[in-house]
Structures are given as C-alpha cells and as structure tokens.
Short mmCIF file of C-alpha atoms in Angstrom, two decimals:
data_model
loop_
_atom_site.label_atom_id
_atom_site.label_comp_id
_atom_site.label_asym_id
_atom_site.label_seq_id
_atom_site.Cartn_x
_atom_site.Cartn_y
_atom_site.Cartn_z
CA MET A 15 -0.14 0.14 -0.09
CA ARG A 16 3.09 2.14 0.80
CA ASN A 17 3.73 2.31 -2.98
CA TYR A 18 0.10 2.80 -4.11
CA GLU A 19 0.19 6.13 -1.82
CA ARG A 20 3.86 7.27 -2.97
CA VAL A 21 2.59 7.04 -6.53
CA MET A 22 -0.89 8.10 -6.38
CA TRP A 23 -1.57 10.58 -3.56
CA GLY A 24 0.12 13.60 -1.51
CA LYS A 25 0.09 16.46 0.81
CA ASP A 26 -3.01 18.54 0.87
CA ILE A 27 -4.97 17.62 -2.08
CA THR A 28 -7.67 19.53 -3.17
CA TRP A 29 -10.55 19.41 -5.73
CA SER A 30 -11.55 22.02 -8.43
CA VAL A 31 -13.71 22.00 -11.37
CA PHE A 32 -11.74 24.21 -12.95
CA ASN A 33 -8.28 22.46 -12.81
CA ALA A 34 -8.51 20.96 -16.28
CA PRO A 35 -11.25 22.85 -18.16
CA ILE A 36 -10.75 20.84 -21.39
CA LEU A 37 -11.37 17.73 -20.07
CA GLN A 38 -13.88 18.62 -17.17
CA THR A 39 -16.28 20.35 -20.09
CA LEU A 40 -15.87 17.31 -22.42
CA GLY A 41 -16.94 15.00 -19.15
CA PHE A 42 -19.68 17.50 -18.82
CA MET A 43 -20.76 17.49 -22.64
CA GLY A 44 -20.70 13.59 -22.07
CA VAL A 45 -23.16 13.19 -19.06
CA ALA A 46 -25.54 15.44 -20.82
CA LEU A 47 -24.90 13.48 -24.32
CA SER A 48 -25.57 10.64 -22.45
CA ILE A 49 -28.76 12.11 -21.01
CA PHE A 50 -29.95 13.23 -24.43
CA LEU A 51 -29.46 10.42 -26.65
CA SER A 52 -30.85 8.34 -24.06
CA ARG A 53 -33.91 10.40 -24.02
CA MET A 54 -34.46 10.34 -27.86
CA GLY A 55 -33.82 6.42 -28.08
CA ARG A 56 -30.78 6.56 -29.83
CA LEU A 57 -28.78 4.80 -26.99
CA SER A 58 -29.51 1.44 -25.50
CA ARG A 59 -29.62 2.18 -21.37
CA PHE A 60 -26.39 0.38 -20.74
CA ASN A 61 -24.78 2.63 -23.50
CA ALA A 62 -26.34 5.40 -21.90
CA ILE A 63 -25.02 4.11 -18.46
CA ALA A 64 -21.49 3.43 -19.67
CA LEU A 65 -20.93 6.62 -21.23
CA GLY A 66 -22.52 8.87 -18.29
CA VAL A 67 -20.02 6.92 -16.11
CA VAL A 68 -16.72 7.90 -17.96
CA SER A 69 -17.98 11.29 -18.69
CA VAL A 70 -18.40 11.27 -15.00
CA LEU A 71 -14.90 10.15 -14.48
CA LEU A 72 -13.75 12.51 -16.97
CA VAL A 73 -15.34 15.28 -14.84
CA PHE A 74 -14.15 14.04 -11.49
CA LEU A 75 -10.86 12.51 -11.91
CA PRO A 76 -8.78 15.90 -13.46
CA GLY A 77 -10.05 17.88 -10.67
CA PHE A 78 -7.83 16.62 -8.18
CA HIS A 79 -4.60 18.94 -7.79
CA PRO A 80 -2.42 20.23 -4.89
CA GLY A 81 -3.00 22.96 -2.68
CA GLU A 82 -1.08 25.65 -2.18
CA GLU A 83 1.45 24.02 -0.09
CA GLY A 84 0.39 20.50 -1.34
CA ARG A 85 2.18 18.35 -3.77
CA TRP A 86 1.99 14.98 -5.19
CA TYR A 87 4.12 12.52 -4.32
CA ASP A 88 4.97 11.47 -7.68
CA ARG A 89 4.70 14.62 -9.54
CA ARG A 90 5.19 12.56 -12.81
CA PHE A 91 2.30 10.42 -12.65
CA TRP A 92 -1.05 12.10 -12.55
CA PRO A 93 0.50 14.54 -15.29
CA THR A 94 1.50 11.85 -17.07
CA VAL A 95 -2.15 10.08 -16.78
CA GLY A 96 -3.24 12.83 -18.21
CA ASN A 97 -1.42 12.98 -20.94
CA THR A 98 -2.31 9.21 -21.66
CA LEU A 99 -6.50 10.75 -21.40
CA VAL A 100 -5.67 13.35 -23.69
CA PHE A 101 -3.80 10.81 -26.21
CA VAL A 102 -6.91 8.63 -25.81
CA GLY A 103 -9.72 11.60 -26.30
CA PHE A 104 -8.09 12.86 -29.17
CA ALA A 105 -7.06 9.39 -31.06
CA VAL A 106 -10.00 7.32 -30.40
CA PRO A 107 -12.66 10.15 -31.83
CA GLY A 108 -10.07 10.60 -34.97
CA VAL A 109 -9.71 6.53 -35.44
CA THR A 110 -13.41 6.31 -35.08
CA ILE A 111 -15.22 9.24 -37.30
CA SER A 112 -12.25 8.54 -40.16
CA ALA A 113 -12.53 5.07 -40.40
CA LEU A 114 -16.65 5.51 -40.07
CA LEU A 115 -16.41 7.98 -43.34
CA LEU A 116 -13.77 6.12 -44.73
CA ALA A 117 -15.76 2.57 -44.75
CA ALA A 118 -19.12 4.61 -45.98
CA ALA A 119 -17.11 6.09 -48.93
CA LEU A 120 -15.47 2.67 -49.76
CA ASN A 121 -18.84 0.57 -49.55
CA ARG A 122 -19.35 -0.22 -53.19
CA GLU A 123 -18.27 -3.04 -54.87
CA THR A 124 -16.07 -2.04 -57.71
CA ARG A 125 -12.12 -3.04 -58.06
CA ALA A 126 -11.31 0.56 -57.71
CA MET A 127 -13.07 0.51 -54.35
CA SER A 128 -11.11 -2.61 -53.46
CA ILE A 129 -7.45 -1.43 -54.41
CA LEU A 130 -8.59 1.74 -52.13
CA ARG A 131 -9.73 -0.54 -49.25
CA THR A 132 -6.42 -2.69 -49.13
CA LEU A 133 -4.21 0.82 -49.72
CA PHE A 134 -5.95 2.16 -46.85
CA PHE A 135 -5.77 -1.41 -44.67
CA LEU A 136 -1.76 -1.60 -45.57
CA SER A 137 -0.85 1.02 -42.94
CA GLN A 138 -2.25 -1.90 -40.29
CA VAL A 139 0.34 -4.43 -41.28
CA LEU A 140 3.02 -1.77 -40.34
CA SER A 141 5.30 -2.53 -37.46
CA VAL A 142 5.52 0.83 -34.88
CA THR A 143 9.39 1.22 -35.97
CA VAL A 144 8.46 1.52 -39.77
CA VAL A 145 5.39 3.79 -39.06
CA THR A 146 6.86 6.04 -36.59
CA LEU A 147 9.99 6.44 -39.15
CA ILE A 148 7.66 7.52 -41.84
CA TRP A 149 5.87 9.80 -40.00
CA GLN A 150 9.20 11.43 -38.30
CA ILE A 151 10.32 11.97 -42.13
CA MET A 152 6.66 13.72 -42.55
CA PHE A 153 7.36 16.01 -39.85
CA SER A 154 10.68 16.90 -40.39
CA PRO A 155 10.82 20.96 -40.43
CA ARG A 156 13.56 20.74 -43.08
CA GLN A 157 12.46 18.34 -46.20
CA GLY A 158 9.40 17.07 -44.81
CA LEU A 159 5.95 16.70 -46.89
CA ILE A 160 4.16 19.13 -44.64
CA ALA A 161 6.95 21.50 -44.26
CA ASN A 162 7.19 21.56 -48.13
CA ILE A 163 3.31 22.39 -48.68
CA THR A 164 3.58 24.63 -45.45
CA GLU A 165 6.39 26.80 -47.45
CA THR A 166 4.59 26.73 -50.59
CA PHE A 167 1.51 28.10 -49.46
CA GLY A 168 3.93 30.99 -47.55
CA GLY A 169 3.55 29.58 -44.07
CA THR A 170 6.93 28.78 -41.53
CA PRO A 171 7.35 25.02 -41.04
CA ILE A 172 6.62 23.87 -37.44
CA ASN A 173 8.87 21.99 -35.39
CA TRP A 174 6.18 18.98 -34.73
CA LEU A 175 8.30 16.52 -32.81
CA THR A 176 9.88 19.25 -30.70
CA ASP A 177 7.27 22.01 -29.91
CA GLN A 178 5.19 21.41 -26.59
CA GLN A 179 1.86 22.61 -28.52
CA PHE A 180 2.47 19.91 -31.63
CA ALA A 181 4.34 17.10 -29.91
CA MET A 182 0.88 15.38 -28.99
CA ALA A 183 -1.02 16.74 -32.04
CA ALA A 184 2.24 14.70 -34.08
CA ILE A 185 1.91 11.33 -32.48
CA VAL A 186 -2.32 11.15 -32.57
CA ILE A 187 -1.99 12.03 -36.11
CA ALA A 188 0.27 9.19 -37.08
CA THR A 189 -1.58 7.40 -34.73
CA VAL A 190 -5.03 7.79 -36.40
CA TRP A 191 -3.36 6.59 -39.79
CA TRP A 192 -1.89 3.53 -38.41
CA SER A 193 -5.25 2.55 -36.67
CA LEU A 194 -7.69 3.04 -39.29
CA GLY A 195 -7.23 -0.25 -40.92
CA ILE A 196 -9.11 -2.53 -38.20
CA ALA A 197 -11.67 0.00 -37.49
CA MET A 198 -12.80 0.69 -41.24
CA VAL A 199 -12.64 -3.22 -41.62
CA LEU A 200 -15.28 -3.09 -38.50
CA PHE A 201 -17.51 -0.65 -40.02
CA LEU A 202 -17.62 -2.26 -43.70
CA ALA A 203 -18.47 -5.17 -42.08
CA GLY A 204 -21.89 -3.39 -40.00
CA LEU A 205 -22.08 -1.61 -43.50
CA GLN A 206 -22.77 -4.49 -45.71
CA ASP A 207 -25.18 -6.08 -42.72
CA ILE A 208 -27.78 -3.37 -43.38
CA PRO A 209 -30.43 -4.29 -45.95
CA LYS A 210 -30.02 -2.37 -48.98
CA ASP A 211 -33.93 -2.54 -48.83
CA ILE A 212 -33.98 0.21 -46.20
CA TYR A 213 -32.08 2.61 -48.15
CA GLU A 214 -34.23 2.19 -51.28
CA ALA A 215 -37.70 2.97 -49.45
CA ALA A 216 -35.56 5.87 -47.87
CA ALA A 217 -34.81 7.06 -51.64
CA LEU A 218 -38.62 6.81 -52.27
CA ASP A 219 -38.68 9.65 -49.32
CA ASN A 220 -36.06 11.50 -51.05
CA ALA A 221 -33.40 10.37 -48.41
CA LYS A 222 -30.40 10.61 -49.76
CA GLY A 223 -26.74 10.90 -48.99
CA ALA A 224 -26.13 12.49 -46.02
CA ARG A 225 -29.74 12.35 -44.87
CA ALA A 226 -29.61 8.49 -45.82
CA PHE A 227 -26.35 8.19 -44.01
CA TRP A 228 -27.67 10.23 -40.62
CA PHE A 229 -30.78 8.47 -40.16
CA ILE A 230 -30.49 4.73 -41.57
CA THR A 231 -26.65 4.16 -41.26
CA LEU A 232 -25.42 5.85 -37.99
CA PRO A 233 -28.86 4.17 -36.05
CA ASN A 234 -27.89 0.83 -37.48
CA LEU A 235 -24.07 0.83 -36.81
CA THR A 236 -24.90 1.98 -33.15
CA ARG A 237 -23.28 -0.91 -31.71
CA THR A 238 -20.37 -1.50 -34.29
CA ILE A 239 -19.82 1.82 -33.37
CA SER A 240 -19.50 1.43 -29.09
CA VAL A 241 -17.44 -1.98 -29.86
CA VAL A 242 -14.78 0.08 -32.13
CA VAL A 243 -15.00 2.80 -29.51
CA ILE A 244 -14.19 0.56 -26.71
CA LEU A 245 -11.61 -1.52 -28.58
CA GLN A 246 -9.98 1.75 -29.67
CA ILE A 247 -9.89 3.35 -25.60
CA ILE A 248 -8.32 -0.35 -24.70
CA LEU A 249 -5.78 -0.15 -27.66
CA HIS A 250 -4.81 3.01 -27.19
CA PHE A 251 -4.78 3.10 -23.07
CA GLN A 252 -1.41 0.66 -23.78
CA VAL A 253 0.57 3.66 -26.30
CA PHE A 254 4.24 3.09 -25.99
CA GLY A 255 5.88 3.26 -29.17
CA GLN A 256 4.83 6.13 -31.11
CA PRO A 257 5.96 8.74 -28.24
CA HIS A 258 8.85 6.54 -27.18
CA LEU A 259 10.63 6.53 -31.05
CA MET A 260 9.43 9.73 -32.15
CA THR A 261 9.66 12.22 -29.20
CA GLN A 262 11.26 9.94 -26.35
CA GLY A 263 8.44 11.60 -24.19
CA GLY A 264 9.51 15.06 -24.78
CA PRO A 265 9.74 17.80 -24.90
CA ASN A 266 9.02 18.57 -21.34
CA ASP A 267 7.54 15.48 -20.37
CA THR A 268 4.07 16.80 -22.81
CA THR A 269 4.29 13.21 -24.52
CA GLN A 270 5.01 10.81 -21.89
CA VAL A 271 2.26 7.99 -21.42
CA LEU A 272 1.58 5.97 -18.60
CA VAL A 273 2.95 2.60 -20.26
CA ARG A 274 6.26 4.61 -21.17
CA TYR A 275 6.42 5.97 -17.27
CA ILE A 276 6.01 2.10 -16.21
CA TYR A 277 8.44 0.80 -18.28
CA GLN A 278 11.44 4.07 -17.11
CA THR A 279 10.49 3.59 -13.76
CA GLY A 280 10.48 -0.35 -13.48
CA PHE A 281 13.64 -1.16 -15.76
CA ARG A 282 15.31 2.09 -16.02
CA ASP A 283 14.88 3.23 -12.34
CA SER A 284 14.60 -0.50 -10.56
CA GLU A 285 11.69 0.74 -8.71
CA LEU A 286 9.43 -2.43 -9.02
CA GLY A 287 7.10 -1.48 -6.48
CA ARG A 288 6.36 1.71 -8.03
CA ALA A 289 6.00 0.47 -11.51
CA SER A 290 3.63 -2.51 -10.04
CA ALA A 291 1.21 0.34 -8.43
CA MET A 292 1.08 2.06 -11.52
CA ALA A 293 0.79 -1.21 -13.75
CA VAL A 294 -2.28 -2.21 -11.32
CA PHE A 295 -3.63 1.32 -11.56
CA LEU A 296 -3.57 1.32 -15.73
CA PHE A 297 -5.26 -2.80 -15.37
CA ILE A 298 -8.32 -1.62 -13.36
CA ILE A 299 -8.74 1.10 -16.23
CA MET A 300 -8.09 -1.25 -19.30
CA GLY A 301 -10.17 -4.03 -17.35
CA SER A 302 -13.38 -1.59 -16.59
CA PHE A 303 -13.21 -1.28 -20.40
CA SER A 304 -13.04 -4.95 -21.39
CA ILE A 305 -15.88 -5.53 -19.27
CA ILE A 306 -18.01 -2.83 -20.97
CA GLN A 307 -17.05 -4.64 -24.34
CA PHE A 308 -18.09 -8.12 -22.67
CA VAL A 309 -21.27 -6.41 -21.56
CA ILE A 310 -22.19 -5.01 -25.20
CA GLY A 311 -21.16 -8.23 -27.12
CA ARG A 312 -23.45 -10.26 -24.59
CA GLU A 313 -26.21 -7.77 -25.26
CA LYS A 314 -25.57 -8.33 -29.03
CA ASP A 315 -25.40 -11.72 -28.80
CA GLN A 316 -28.99 -11.91 -27.22
#
C-alpha cells in the first residue's frame, strides 16, 4: 500500500471544477449527451449508463490537484495520466470518425474501391518502427512533406516533434493513420449487414446522401460504433511505441504516457514496487473497458 500512496496521493490535495477545464468540459458534455441520446432512444440503457460513468470520471478525476502548500508524492504520475487521457481523448474519436467516413465512402462493389480498401488497410500491417519512421520524415521541418506544403502556401514550417504545442498532435496524427485499417474493416462489415431495401425505401422519401447516412446508417451502426470505440480505448491506453520512438516522451514530458513511465520506472530506475502500482492502476482502467466490451457483446448476441 505504501507504493500506491507514494505514486497516487500526496499532501494537501484538493478538487476543483476548473483544474482541467477542457477535459472536465468534455465530461460535462458527455453526461449531457448520454442523457439526451437516452431520452431520444438513440442509445440503449446500458450504453447510456456506460457513457455517463466515463463522462463523470472525466469530470471527477482531472479535478484533483495539490493545494497552495501541497504536492503530489510522484509529481510525474498524474500529469502522465493526463497526457494518456488527452492522447486517448483525441485518438479514439479521430480513428472512429475517420474510419466510419472512409468505410461509408468505400462501401461499393467495384474494383477501384477494393484497391482503395486494400491501400488504406496496408498501414495496419506495418510495425510501429516503420510507422514512426515514416511520420518522423513527414514531420521533418526541413525536408518533410508537411513542411514543403506549408512553405508552398507561404507559411513557416512547424517543429512538430520538438514543440510542446504540437508534439502530442503529431503522435495522434500518426496513430490515427496507423489504426484506421481494423476500424474501417469493422465498419465495412457493419455497413454490409444493413439491408439495401431500407436505402431503397428511404430514397423514395428523398432521403439520400447525407440524410440517409444520418437517419439510416448511423442508427444501424450503433453497436458497431460502441465496439470500435471501446476496442480503440483499450488499445490506445497501451500506447508506448509512438511517443518512445518519435519524441522520447518530450519535450518536457508533454508526450510522456503511462506505459512508457511504467517501463522507465521499472526497468531504468529499478523501482519495481512503484511500477507495479502504476501497472495495477492501468490494469483497472483497461479491465473496466474490457468488462463494458464484454457486456455490449453479450447484449448483441441476445
């Protein structure tokens, strides 16, 4: 227990609703969204409760901070947890929305669409070393593709991997590109399960294009979206390779994530007790989402 106290608690710890306004605002929005979607019948009761619980945690947990004379016992732990939550908070919606739109655009039985689906899935089979190398070249401020495009339009190239404001964004972009394949395949499977008769009937009522996507596709993909989101959350809480290879957790620990911190604490600093306490913390988070995924899958089978 001493290791848990040393890692997770401290002296004069207080709670405030304004400590992490972006995360806590997202939490409040999640609570409101779960209530709204539940009342509109767009979410099952369980999914609404799951979204509500996650949103409440997003409001509650980031609110803890040291008082005027207080301090965390491990000053790097909670900022690292915060970095991991920020990464998950941007990567999961990025992967889900991009993969959904891509799957909807490529859901046609033509040779060109088959080739494009294969090309977009290819990123998934690459190793993290290759992916990070590709994106390190892309983000290079001197000869990278993004810098060349920026200069073409008269802008100044950004030092993506060494600027505190952009380093996490660079890792999220690389991760979204790398993770699109599996999510896209799951959405394609969900799209092909929707009967075409529904679209034909909707077309008679002039519901085509975006209207058909909003009123037919999304409601029929609700459970697929839930599964993809939970799988992505579990996957991205384990992020290690991208920040380790692209930024080494920097600059100034702004891209330090939980698994990398556990690795450093356990194997570099030989603090196995503290590393074990942090690993248990991560296991509880991932176990919670695994249980949610299991219950959703069970609900789908019924």
